[in-house]
C-alpha positions as a LaTeX table, in Angstrom:
\begin{tabular}{lrrr}
\hline
Residue & $x$ (\AA) & $y$ (\AA) & $z$ (\AA) \\
\hline
Unk1 & $-7.60$ & $-9.70$ & 45.71 \\
Unk2 & $-7.45$ & $-7.48$ & 42.86 \\
Unk3 & $-5.71$ & $-4.47$ & 44.36 \\
Unk4 & $-8.80$ & $-1.90$ & 44.73 \\
Unk5 & $-10.95$ & $-4.08$ & 46.11 \\
Unk6 & $-8.20$ & $-4.74$ & 49.40 \\
Unk7 & $-8.46$ & $-0.96$ & 49.52 \\
Unk8 & $-12.22$ & $-0.66$ & 49.81 \\
Unk9 & $-12.36$ & $-3.62$ & 51.94 \\
Unk10 & $-9.80$ & $-1.19$ & 54.10 \\
Unk11 & $-11.76$ & 1.72 & 53.68 \\
Unk12 & $-14.22$ & $-0.35$ & 55.02 \\
Unk13 & $-12.99$ & $-1.46$ & 58.06 \\
Unk14 & $-11.76$ & 2.22 & 58.97 \\
Unk15 & $-15.00$ & 3.21 & 58.47 \\
Unk16 & $-17.16$ & 1.14 & 60.26 \\
Unk17 & $-14.36$ & $-0.48$ & 62.87 \\
Unk18 & $-14.71$ & 2.29 & 65.69 \\
Unk19 & $-18.83$ & 2.05 & 65.21 \\
Unk20 & $-18.49$ & $-2.30$ & 65.56 \\
Unk21 & $-16.20$ & $-1.25$ & 68.99 \\
Unk22 & $-18.20$ & 1.07 & 70.45 \\
Unk23 & $-21.10$ & $-1.95$ & 69.84 \\
Unk24 & $-18.57$ & $-3.88$ & 71.56 \\
Unk25 & $-18.06$ & $-1.09$ & 74.84 \\
Unk26 & $-21.76$ & $-1.48$ & 74.75 \\
Unk27 & $-22.54$ & $-4.84$ & 74.99 \\
Unk28 & $-20.05$ & $-5.34$ & 77.41 \\
Unk29 & $-21.13$ & $-1.96$ & 80.25 \\
Unk30 & $-24.65$ & $-3.37$ & 79.47 \\
Unk31 & $-23.44$ & $-6.96$ & 80.62 \\
Unk32 & $-22.09$ & $-5.49$ & 83.82 \\
Unk33 & $-24.83$ & $-3.35$ & 84.59 \\
Unk34 & $-27.82$ & $-6.27$ & 84.21 \\
Unk35 & $-25.96$ & $-9.52$ & 85.38 \\
Unk36 & $-27.26$ & $-10.87$ & 88.43 \\
Unk37 & $-25.30$ & $-9.76$ & 91.80 \\
Unk38 & $-22.65$ & $-11.63$ & 92.01 \\
Unk39 & $-22.42$ & $-14.80$ & 95.39 \\
Unk40 & $-20.76$ & $-12.30$ & 97.08 \\
Unk41 & $-22.55$ & $-9.10$ & 96.92 \\
Unk42 & $-25.28$ & $-8.57$ & 99.58 \\
Unk43 & $-28.59$ & $-8.74$ & 98.99 \\
Unk44 & $-30.99$ & $-5.69$ & 99.70 \\
Unk45 & $-34.52$ & $-5.36$ & 101.26 \\
Unk46 & $-36.97$ & $-2.39$ & 101.27 \\
Unk47 & $-38.38$ & $-0.39$ & 103.60 \\
Unk48 & $-42.23$ & $-1.99$ & 103.38 \\
Unk49 & $-40.99$ & $-5.60$ & 103.17 \\
Unk50 & $-39.09$ & $-5.62$ & 105.51 \\
Unk51 & $-41.87$ & $-4.17$ & 108.04 \\
Unk52 & $-44.48$ & $-7.65$ & 106.01 \\
Unk53 & $-42.25$ & $-10.03$ & 106.81 \\
Unk54 & $-41.80$ & $-9.34$ & 110.80 \\
Unk55 & $-45.39$ & $-8.32$ & 110.40 \\
Unk56 & $-46.27$ & $-12.26$ & 109.00 \\
Unk57 & $-43.82$ & $-13.33$ & 111.73 \\
Unk58 & $-40.90$ & $-14.28$ & 109.89 \\
Unk59 & $-37.90$ & $-15.71$ & 111.85 \\
Unk60 & $-35.42$ & $-12.05$ & 110.77 \\
Unk61 & $-32.19$ & $-11.23$ & 113.22 \\
Unk62 & $-31.95$ & $-7.78$ & 112.65 \\
Unk63 & $-28.20$ & $-6.72$ & 113.46 \\
Unk64 & $-28.02$ & $-2.53$ & 114.24 \\
Unk65 & $-23.93$ & $-1.87$ & 112.89 \\
Unk66 & $-24.42$ & 1.30 & 114.15 \\
Unk67 & $-21.98$ & 2.20 & 117.81 \\
Unk68 & $-24.13$ & 2.24 & 121.17 \\
Unk69 & $-25.09$ & 5.66 & 121.18 \\
Unk70 & $-26.49$ & 5.81 & 117.93 \\
Unk71 & $-27.67$ & 2.13 & 118.84 \\
Unk72 & $-29.67$ & 4.25 & 121.22 \\
Unk73 & $-30.64$ & 7.78 & 120.24 \\
Unk74 & $-34.07$ & 9.20 & 119.43 \\
Unk75 & $-34.84$ & 8.36 & 116.50 \\
Unk76 & $-34.57$ & 5.25 & 118.11 \\
Unk77 & $-33.21$ & 1.23 & 116.16 \\
Unk78 & $-35.57$ & $-0.61$ & 114.68 \\
Unk79 & $-37.85$ & $-3.10$ & 117.40 \\
Unk80 & $-36.19$ & $-6.04$ & 117.90 \\
Unk81 & $-32.84$ & $-5.35$ & 116.65 \\
Unk82 & $-29.35$ & $-6.18$ & 118.24 \\
Unk83 & $-26.53$ & $-3.80$ & 118.06 \\
Unk84 & $-24.09$ & $-5.59$ & 116.93 \\
Unk85 & $-21.31$ & $-2.03$ & 116.18 \\
Unk86 & $-19.53$ & $-2.68$ & 112.81 \\
Unk87 & $-16.01$ & $-2.53$ & 114.16 \\
Unk88 & $-17.05$ & $-5.80$ & 116.80 \\
Unk89 & $-19.17$ & $-7.32$ & 114.27 \\
Unk90 & $-15.79$ & $-9.88$ & 112.25 \\
Unk91 & $-15.58$ & $-11.07$ & 116.56 \\
Unk92 & $-20.02$ & $-12.07$ & 116.07 \\
Unk93 & $-20.04$ & $-13.56$ & 112.41 \\
Unk94 & $-20.55$ & $-16.80$ & 114.08 \\
Unk95 & $-22.82$ & $-16.11$ & 116.98 \\
Unk96 & $-24.84$ & $-15.27$ & 113.94 \\
Unk97 & $-24.50$ & $-17.85$ & 111.62 \\
Unk98 & $-25.25$ & $-20.27$ & 114.85 \\
Unk99 & $-28.79$ & $-18.83$ & 114.65 \\
Unk100 & $-29.39$ & $-20.46$ & 111.06 \\
Unk101 & $-32.51$ & $-17.20$ & 110.57 \\
Unk102 & $-32.24$ & $-14.72$ & 107.61 \\
Unk103 & $-29.95$ & $-11.63$ & 108.81 \\
Unk104 & $-31.44$ & $-8.16$ & 108.01 \\
Unk105 & $-27.92$ & $-5.96$ & 108.90 \\
Unk106 & $-29.33$ & $-2.02$ & 109.44 \\
Unk107 & $-27.46$ & 1.53 & 110.25 \\
Unk108 & $-28.60$ & 5.03 & 109.88 \\
Unk109 & $-28.62$ & 4.95 & 106.34 \\
Unk110 & $-27.15$ & 1.99 & 104.32 \\
Unk111 & $-23.82$ & 2.64 & 103.95 \\
Unk112 & $-21.87$ & 0.81 & 106.32 \\
Unk113 & $-24.89$ & $-1.72$ & 107.12 \\
Unk114 & $-23.86$ & $-3.01$ & 102.95 \\
Unk115 & $-19.75$ & $-3.06$ & 104.55 \\
Unk116 & $-21.09$ & $-5.26$ & 107.54 \\
Unk117 & $-23.17$ & $-7.53$ & 105.02 \\
Unk118 & $-20.34$ & $-8.51$ & 102.82 \\
Unk119 & $-18.70$ & $-8.70$ & 106.34 \\
Unk120 & $-20.65$ & $-11.54$ & 107.25 \\
Unk121 & $-20.92$ & $-13.03$ & 103.74 \\
Unk122 & $-16.99$ & $-13.76$ & 104.19 \\
Unk123 & $-17.45$ & $-15.07$ & 107.27 \\
Unk124 & $-19.90$ & $-17.67$ & 105.84 \\
Unk125 & $-23.42$ & $-16.65$ & 105.98 \\
Unk126 & $-25.55$ & $-16.89$ & 102.84 \\
Unk127 & $-28.71$ & $-15.12$ & 104.21 \\
Unk128 & $-27.24$ & $-11.65$ & 104.67 \\
Unk129 & $-29.27$ & $-8.80$ & 103.23 \\
Unk130 & $-28.95$ & $-5.22$ & 104.19 \\
Unk131 & $-32.26$ & $-2.69$ & 104.62 \\
Unk132 & $-32.24$ & 0.24 & 101.92 \\
Unk133 & $-32.07$ & 3.82 & 102.90 \\
Unk134 & $-31.50$ & 1.88 & 106.98 \\
Unk135 & $-33.41$ & 3.39 & 109.80 \\
Unk136 & $-33.41$ & 7.21 & 108.06 \\
Unk137 & $-35.28$ & 5.27 & 105.62 \\
Unk138 & $-38.04$ & 3.13 & 108.19 \\
Unk139 & $-38.66$ & 6.50 & 109.94 \\
Unk140 & $-38.99$ & 8.85 & 107.00 \\
Unk141 & $-42.15$ & 5.68 & 106.65 \\
Unk142 & $-43.04$ & 7.20 & 110.26 \\
Unk143 & $-42.96$ & 2.92 & 110.88 \\
Unk144 & $-41.93$ & 2.21 & 114.78 \\
Unk145 & $-38.20$ & 2.45 & 116.62 \\
Unk146 & $-37.65$ & 1.96 & 119.56 \\
\hline
\end{tabular}
């Protein structure tokens, strides 16, 4: 290859190389952003969807992972929820799995319940979801709490 063509090729590589790297980085970022959730990542359920499923009579185990004093304090907890504090959850995962029903994990917001759902998935449960917004979100929509 003549020297002048080689110089032009190197010049192009220097000029367009960063663009290619930028495109590669953007592709990697977007593929992570839009990929389906990992098998060990909990699913999320919106307040209105959970309310609709409960009203339809779907068999769902509602697990509230707050401390007992939070569970019983105003404004309350979701109707039918079972209180299993986050610290006790690993010891009761087998009990929840034995029920063979979908589990929706709830807390005040959704931070503790997201950790709890991840713990339940790691323990082998498969149909686990986190209530987005927790009891705060449920209450904001004017739905009944016990």
